[in-house]
XYZ file of N, CA and C in Angstrom:
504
model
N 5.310 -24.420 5.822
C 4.539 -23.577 4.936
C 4.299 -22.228 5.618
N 4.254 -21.106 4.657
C 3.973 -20.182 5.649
C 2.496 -20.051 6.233
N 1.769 -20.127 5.680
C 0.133 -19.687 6.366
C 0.488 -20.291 7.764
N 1.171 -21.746 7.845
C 0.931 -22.413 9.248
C 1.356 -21.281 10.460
N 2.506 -20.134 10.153
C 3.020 -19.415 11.187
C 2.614 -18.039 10.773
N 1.575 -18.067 10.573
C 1.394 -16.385 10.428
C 1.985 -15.646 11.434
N 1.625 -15.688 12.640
C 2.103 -14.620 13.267
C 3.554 -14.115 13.516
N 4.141 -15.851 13.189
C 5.846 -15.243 13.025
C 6.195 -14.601 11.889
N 5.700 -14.683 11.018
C 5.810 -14.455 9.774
C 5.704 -12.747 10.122
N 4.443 -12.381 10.278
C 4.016 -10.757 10.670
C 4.936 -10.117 11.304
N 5.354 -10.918 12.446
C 6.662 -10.210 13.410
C 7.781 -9.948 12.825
N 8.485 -11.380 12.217
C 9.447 -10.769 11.078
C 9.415 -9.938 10.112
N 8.241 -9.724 9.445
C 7.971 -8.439 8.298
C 8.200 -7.283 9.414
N 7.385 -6.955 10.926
C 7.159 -6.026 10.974
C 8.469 -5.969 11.608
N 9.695 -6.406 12.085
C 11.168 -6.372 12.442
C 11.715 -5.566 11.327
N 11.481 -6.456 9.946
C 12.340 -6.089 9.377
C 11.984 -4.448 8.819
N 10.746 -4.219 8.450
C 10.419 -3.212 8.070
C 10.738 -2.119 9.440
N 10.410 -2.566 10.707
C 11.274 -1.556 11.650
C 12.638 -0.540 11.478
N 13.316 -2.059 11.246
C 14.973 -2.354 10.996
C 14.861 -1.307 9.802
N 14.615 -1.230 8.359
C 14.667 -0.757 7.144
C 14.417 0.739 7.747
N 13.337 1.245 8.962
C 12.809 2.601 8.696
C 13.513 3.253 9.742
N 14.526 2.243 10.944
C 15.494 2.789 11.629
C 16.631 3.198 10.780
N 17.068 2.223 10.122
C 18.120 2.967 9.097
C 18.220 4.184 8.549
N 17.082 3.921 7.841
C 16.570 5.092 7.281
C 17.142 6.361 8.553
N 16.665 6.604 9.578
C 16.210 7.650 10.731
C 18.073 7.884 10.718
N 18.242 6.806 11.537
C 20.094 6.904 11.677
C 20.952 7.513 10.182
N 20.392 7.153 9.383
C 21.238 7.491 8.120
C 21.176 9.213 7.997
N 20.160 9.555 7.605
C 19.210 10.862 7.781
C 19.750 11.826 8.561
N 19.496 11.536 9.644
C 20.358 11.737 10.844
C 21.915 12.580 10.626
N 22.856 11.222 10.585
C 23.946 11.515 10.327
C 24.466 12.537 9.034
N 23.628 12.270 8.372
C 23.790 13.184 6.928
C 23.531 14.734 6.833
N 22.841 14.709 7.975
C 22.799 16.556 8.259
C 23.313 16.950 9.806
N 24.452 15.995 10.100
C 24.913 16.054 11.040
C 24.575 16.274 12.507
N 23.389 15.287 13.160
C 22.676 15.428 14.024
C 22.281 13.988 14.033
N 23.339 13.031 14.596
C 23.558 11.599 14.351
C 22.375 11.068 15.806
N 22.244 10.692 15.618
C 21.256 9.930 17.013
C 21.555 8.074 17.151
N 21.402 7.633 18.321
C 22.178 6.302 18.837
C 20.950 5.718 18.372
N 21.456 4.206 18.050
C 20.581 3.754 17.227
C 19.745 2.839 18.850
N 19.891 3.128 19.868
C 18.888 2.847 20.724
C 17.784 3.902 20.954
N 17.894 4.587 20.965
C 16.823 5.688 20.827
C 15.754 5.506 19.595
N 16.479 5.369 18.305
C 15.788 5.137 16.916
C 14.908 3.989 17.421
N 15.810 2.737 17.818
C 14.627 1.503 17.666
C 13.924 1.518 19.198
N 13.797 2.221 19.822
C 12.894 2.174 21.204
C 11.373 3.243 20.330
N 11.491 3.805 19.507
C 10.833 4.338 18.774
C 9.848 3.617 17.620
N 11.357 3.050 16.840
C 10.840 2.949 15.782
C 10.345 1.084 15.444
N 10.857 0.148 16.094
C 10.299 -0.996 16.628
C 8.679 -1.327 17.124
N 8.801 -0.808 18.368
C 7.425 -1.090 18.655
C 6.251 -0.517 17.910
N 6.379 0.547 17.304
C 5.259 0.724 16.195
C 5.074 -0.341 15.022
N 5.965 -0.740 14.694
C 5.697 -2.004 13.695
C 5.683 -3.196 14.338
N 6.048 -3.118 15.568
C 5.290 -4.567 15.994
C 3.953 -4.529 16.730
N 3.752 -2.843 16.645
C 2.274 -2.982 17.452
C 1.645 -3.607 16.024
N 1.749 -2.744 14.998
C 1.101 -3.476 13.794
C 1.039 -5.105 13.619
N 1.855 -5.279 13.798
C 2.036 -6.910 13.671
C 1.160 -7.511 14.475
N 0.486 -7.198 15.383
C -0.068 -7.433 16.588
C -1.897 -7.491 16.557
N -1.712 -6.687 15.850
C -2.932 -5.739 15.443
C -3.672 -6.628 13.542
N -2.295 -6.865 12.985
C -2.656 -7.543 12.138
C -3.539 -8.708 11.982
N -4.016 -9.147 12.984
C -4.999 -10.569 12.867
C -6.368 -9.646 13.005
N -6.768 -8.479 13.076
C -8.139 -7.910 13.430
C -8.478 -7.169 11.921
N -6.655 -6.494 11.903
C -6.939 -5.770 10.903
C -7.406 -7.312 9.258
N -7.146 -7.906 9.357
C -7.623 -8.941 8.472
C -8.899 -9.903 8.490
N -9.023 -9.645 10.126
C -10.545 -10.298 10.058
C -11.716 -9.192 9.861
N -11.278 -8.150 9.657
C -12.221 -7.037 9.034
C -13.006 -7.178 7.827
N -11.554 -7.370 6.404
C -12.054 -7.355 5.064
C -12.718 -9.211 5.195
N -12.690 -9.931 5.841
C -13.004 -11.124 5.606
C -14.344 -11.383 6.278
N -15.010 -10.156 7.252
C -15.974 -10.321 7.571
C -16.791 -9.449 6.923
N -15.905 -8.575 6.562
C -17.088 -7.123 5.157
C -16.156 -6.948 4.125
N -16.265 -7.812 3.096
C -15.128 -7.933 2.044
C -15.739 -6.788 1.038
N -14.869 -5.974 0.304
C -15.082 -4.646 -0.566
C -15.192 -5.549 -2.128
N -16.780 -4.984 -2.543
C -16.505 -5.349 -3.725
C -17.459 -4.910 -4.493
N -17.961 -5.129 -5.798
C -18.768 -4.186 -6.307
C -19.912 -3.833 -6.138
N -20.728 -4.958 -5.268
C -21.915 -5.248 -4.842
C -22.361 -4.595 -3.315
N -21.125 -4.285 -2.831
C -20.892 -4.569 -1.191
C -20.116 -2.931 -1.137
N -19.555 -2.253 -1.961
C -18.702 -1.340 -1.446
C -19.448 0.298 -0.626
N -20.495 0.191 -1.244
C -21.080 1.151 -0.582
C -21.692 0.806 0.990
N -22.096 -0.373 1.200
C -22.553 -0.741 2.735
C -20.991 -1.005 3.656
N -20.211 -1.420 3.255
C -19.040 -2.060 3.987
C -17.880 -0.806 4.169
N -18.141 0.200 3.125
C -16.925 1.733 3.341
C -17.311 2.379 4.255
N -18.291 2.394 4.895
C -18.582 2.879 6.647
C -17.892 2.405 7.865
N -17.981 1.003 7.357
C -17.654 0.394 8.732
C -16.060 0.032 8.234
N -15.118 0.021 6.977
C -13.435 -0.116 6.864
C -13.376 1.385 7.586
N -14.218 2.593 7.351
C -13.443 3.587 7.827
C -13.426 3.814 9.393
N -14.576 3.308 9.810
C -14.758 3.054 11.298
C -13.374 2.624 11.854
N -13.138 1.414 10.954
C -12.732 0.342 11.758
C -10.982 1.026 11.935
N -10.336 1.778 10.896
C -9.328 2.185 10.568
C -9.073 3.484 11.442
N -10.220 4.288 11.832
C -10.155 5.225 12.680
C -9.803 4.671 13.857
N -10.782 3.932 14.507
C -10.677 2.875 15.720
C -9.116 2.254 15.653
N -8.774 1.621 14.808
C -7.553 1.055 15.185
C -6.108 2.079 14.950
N -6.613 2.830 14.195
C -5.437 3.927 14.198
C -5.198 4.651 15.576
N -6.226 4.836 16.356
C -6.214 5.264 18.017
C -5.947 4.544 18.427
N -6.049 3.292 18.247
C -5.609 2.162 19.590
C -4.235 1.993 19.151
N -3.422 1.672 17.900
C -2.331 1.465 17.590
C -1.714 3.102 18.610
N -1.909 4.196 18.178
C -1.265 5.166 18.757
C -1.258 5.512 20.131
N -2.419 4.838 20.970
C -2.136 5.215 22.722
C -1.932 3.665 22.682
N -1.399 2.777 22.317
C -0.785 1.332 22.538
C 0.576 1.965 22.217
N 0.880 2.556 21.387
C 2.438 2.685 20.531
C 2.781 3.809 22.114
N 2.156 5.193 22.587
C 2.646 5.914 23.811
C 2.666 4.771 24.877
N 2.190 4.065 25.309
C 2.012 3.002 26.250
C 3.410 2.254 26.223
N 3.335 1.921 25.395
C 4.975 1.301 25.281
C 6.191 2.029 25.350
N 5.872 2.891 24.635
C 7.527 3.717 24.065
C 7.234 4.678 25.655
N 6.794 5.218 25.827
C 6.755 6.032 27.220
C 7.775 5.327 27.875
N 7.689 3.927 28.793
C 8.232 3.449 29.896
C 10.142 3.400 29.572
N 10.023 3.135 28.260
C 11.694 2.843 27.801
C 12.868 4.086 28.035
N 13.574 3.724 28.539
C 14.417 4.391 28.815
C 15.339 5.058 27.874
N 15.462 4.647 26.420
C 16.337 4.815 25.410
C 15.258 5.344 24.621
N 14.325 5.525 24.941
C 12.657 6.604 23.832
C 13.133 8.100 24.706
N 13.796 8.041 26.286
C 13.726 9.371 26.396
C 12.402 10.068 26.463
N 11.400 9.742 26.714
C 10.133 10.328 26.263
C 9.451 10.493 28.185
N 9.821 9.684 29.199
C 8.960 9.334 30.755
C 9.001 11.167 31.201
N 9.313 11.976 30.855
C 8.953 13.281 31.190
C 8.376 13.979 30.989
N 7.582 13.503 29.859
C 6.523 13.859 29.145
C 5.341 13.412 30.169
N 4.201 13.721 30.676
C 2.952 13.029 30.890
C 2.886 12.052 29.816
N 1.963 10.887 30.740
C 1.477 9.950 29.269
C 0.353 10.319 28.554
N -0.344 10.656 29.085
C -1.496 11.086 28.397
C -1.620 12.390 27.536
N -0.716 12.926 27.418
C 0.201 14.249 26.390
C 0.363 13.124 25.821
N 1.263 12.788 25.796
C 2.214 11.476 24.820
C 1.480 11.243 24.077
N 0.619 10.068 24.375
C -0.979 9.578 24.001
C -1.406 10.258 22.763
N -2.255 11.526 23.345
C -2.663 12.516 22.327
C -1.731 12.862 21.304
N -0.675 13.705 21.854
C 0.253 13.890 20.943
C 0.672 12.767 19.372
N 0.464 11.299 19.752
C 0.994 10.613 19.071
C -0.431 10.026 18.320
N -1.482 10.420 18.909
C -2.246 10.377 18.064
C -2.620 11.203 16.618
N -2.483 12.217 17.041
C -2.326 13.438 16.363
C -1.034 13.315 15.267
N -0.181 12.982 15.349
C 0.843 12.895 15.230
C 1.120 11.434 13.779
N 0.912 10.409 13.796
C 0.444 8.772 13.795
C -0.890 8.630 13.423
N -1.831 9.632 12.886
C -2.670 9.470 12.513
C -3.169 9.203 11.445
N -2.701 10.172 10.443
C -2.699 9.920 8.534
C -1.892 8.535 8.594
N -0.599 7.995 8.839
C 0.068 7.031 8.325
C -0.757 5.994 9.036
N -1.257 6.064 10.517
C -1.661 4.903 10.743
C -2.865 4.430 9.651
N -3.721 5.584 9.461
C -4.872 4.911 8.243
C -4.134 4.508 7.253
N -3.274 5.110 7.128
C -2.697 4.461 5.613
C -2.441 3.211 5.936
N -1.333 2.764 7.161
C -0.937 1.238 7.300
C -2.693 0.488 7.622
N -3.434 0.995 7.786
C -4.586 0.213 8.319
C -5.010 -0.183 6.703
N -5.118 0.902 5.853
C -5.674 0.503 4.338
C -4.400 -0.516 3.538
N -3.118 -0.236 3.881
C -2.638 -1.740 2.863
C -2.959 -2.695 3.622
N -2.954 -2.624 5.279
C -3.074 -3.745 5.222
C -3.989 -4.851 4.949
N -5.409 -3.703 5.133
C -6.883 -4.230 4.333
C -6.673 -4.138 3.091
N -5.734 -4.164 2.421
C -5.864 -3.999 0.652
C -5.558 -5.361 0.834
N -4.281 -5.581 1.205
C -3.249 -7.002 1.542
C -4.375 -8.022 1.691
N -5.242 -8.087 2.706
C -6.219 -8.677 3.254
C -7.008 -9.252 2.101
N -7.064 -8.368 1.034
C -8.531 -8.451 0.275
C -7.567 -9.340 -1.201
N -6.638 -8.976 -1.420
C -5.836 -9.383 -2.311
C -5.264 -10.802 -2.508
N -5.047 -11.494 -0.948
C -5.074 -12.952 -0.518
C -6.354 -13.395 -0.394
N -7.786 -12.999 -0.288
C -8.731 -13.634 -0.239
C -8.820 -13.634 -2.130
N -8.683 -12.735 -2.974
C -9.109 -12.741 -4.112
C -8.727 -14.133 -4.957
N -7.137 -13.775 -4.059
C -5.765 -14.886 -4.663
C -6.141 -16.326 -4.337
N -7.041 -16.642 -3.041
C -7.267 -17.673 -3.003
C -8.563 -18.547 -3.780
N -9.267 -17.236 -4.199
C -10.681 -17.560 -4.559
C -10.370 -17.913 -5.601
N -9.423 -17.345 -6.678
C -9.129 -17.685 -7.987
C -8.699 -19.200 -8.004
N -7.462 -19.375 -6.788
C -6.727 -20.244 -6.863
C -7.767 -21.815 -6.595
N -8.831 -21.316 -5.731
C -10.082 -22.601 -5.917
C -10.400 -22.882 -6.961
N -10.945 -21.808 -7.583
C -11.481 -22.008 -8.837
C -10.773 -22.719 -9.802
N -9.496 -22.213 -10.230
C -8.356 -22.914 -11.128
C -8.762 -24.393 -10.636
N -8.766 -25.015 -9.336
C -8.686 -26.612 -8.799
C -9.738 -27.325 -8.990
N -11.076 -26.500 -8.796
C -12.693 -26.903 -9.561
C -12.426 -27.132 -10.974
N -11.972 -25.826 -11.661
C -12.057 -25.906 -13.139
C -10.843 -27.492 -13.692
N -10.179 -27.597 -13.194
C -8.957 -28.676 -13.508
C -9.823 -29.980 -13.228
N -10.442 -30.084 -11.967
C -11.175 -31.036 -11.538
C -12.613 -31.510 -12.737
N -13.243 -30.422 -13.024
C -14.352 -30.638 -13.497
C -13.732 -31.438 -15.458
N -12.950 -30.638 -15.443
C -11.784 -30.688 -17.180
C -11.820 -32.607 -17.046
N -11.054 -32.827 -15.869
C -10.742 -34.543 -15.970
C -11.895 -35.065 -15.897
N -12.807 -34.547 -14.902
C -14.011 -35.540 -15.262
C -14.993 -35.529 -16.137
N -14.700 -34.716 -17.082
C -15.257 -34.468 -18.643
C -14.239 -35.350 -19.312
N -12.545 -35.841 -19.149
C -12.105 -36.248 -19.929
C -12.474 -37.933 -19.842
N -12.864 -38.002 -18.498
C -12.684 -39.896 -18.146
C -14.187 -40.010 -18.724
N -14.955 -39.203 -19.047
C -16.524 -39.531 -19.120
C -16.244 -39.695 -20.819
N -15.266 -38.730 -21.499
C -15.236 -39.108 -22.799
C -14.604 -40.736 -23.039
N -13.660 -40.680 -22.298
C -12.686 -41.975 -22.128
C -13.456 -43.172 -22.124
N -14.074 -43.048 -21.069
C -15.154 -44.256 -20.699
C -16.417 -44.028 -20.681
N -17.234 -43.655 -21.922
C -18.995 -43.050 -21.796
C -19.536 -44.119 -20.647
């Protein structure tokens, strides 16, 4: 089942979605004639989606510990934006941390702590964005499951209204 392997599950999304946005880079690339080796692309473009992947078990115990909803959205939109700022910095001096040392990023001549900044600056709008689907994602499987209880109560409660008619 999948829930049992989440985290493989995350790694493979965030592979494949790597894989999909290296293409992308290499394709791009080549098309305005300024082709780049596709080791360079994925020393880049890899570890940012698997820092996400990584990151994904916090970013989900967020909406499940301050879930957004009509009652709740004004106390709990302080602390998603907190939390999205916060992890958008750590994803981006985690993402220089990594890609710095690799040899096929091309990047170890840079200071790291340029890097760092730079990629904060840089990784900043998209990281909130990946921080908000993935709290949308988050909130969308808790909704999905809440319904999906309910449907099993309501089915449950249906039969034992039918056996009570069956047998007063």
């Amino acid at each position: 089942m999948i829930g049992d392997n989440r985290s493989m599950w995350a790694f493979i999304a965030a592979t494949l979605i790597g894989l999909l946005f290296a293409a992308q880079w290499v394709l791009a690339s080549a098309a305005v004639g300024r082709p780049v080796a596709w080791s360079y692309v994925l020393a880049w473009v890899l570890p940012e989606w698997l820092l996400w992947a990584a990151l994904a078990p916090v970013v989900f115990a967020i909406p499940r510990r301050f879930p957004v909803g009509r009652a709740t959205w004004r106390r709990v939109a302080p602390v998603h934006a907190l939390a999205a700022v916060v992890l958008a910095g750590v994803h981006a001096v985690a993402f220089a941390m990594v890609t710095w040392p690799l040899p096929w990023a091309d990047i170890s001549h840079v200071p790291l702590l340029v890097l760092a900044r730079n990629l904060v600056g840089k990784k900043g709008l998209s990281n909130l964005l990946v921080y908000a689907l993935l709290a949308g994602a988050a909130h969308a499987i808790a909704a999905r499951l809440r319904a999906s209880r309910l449907e099993s109560q309501l089915a449950r409660a249906q039969i034992a209204a039918l056996r009570l008619q069956l047998h007063p």
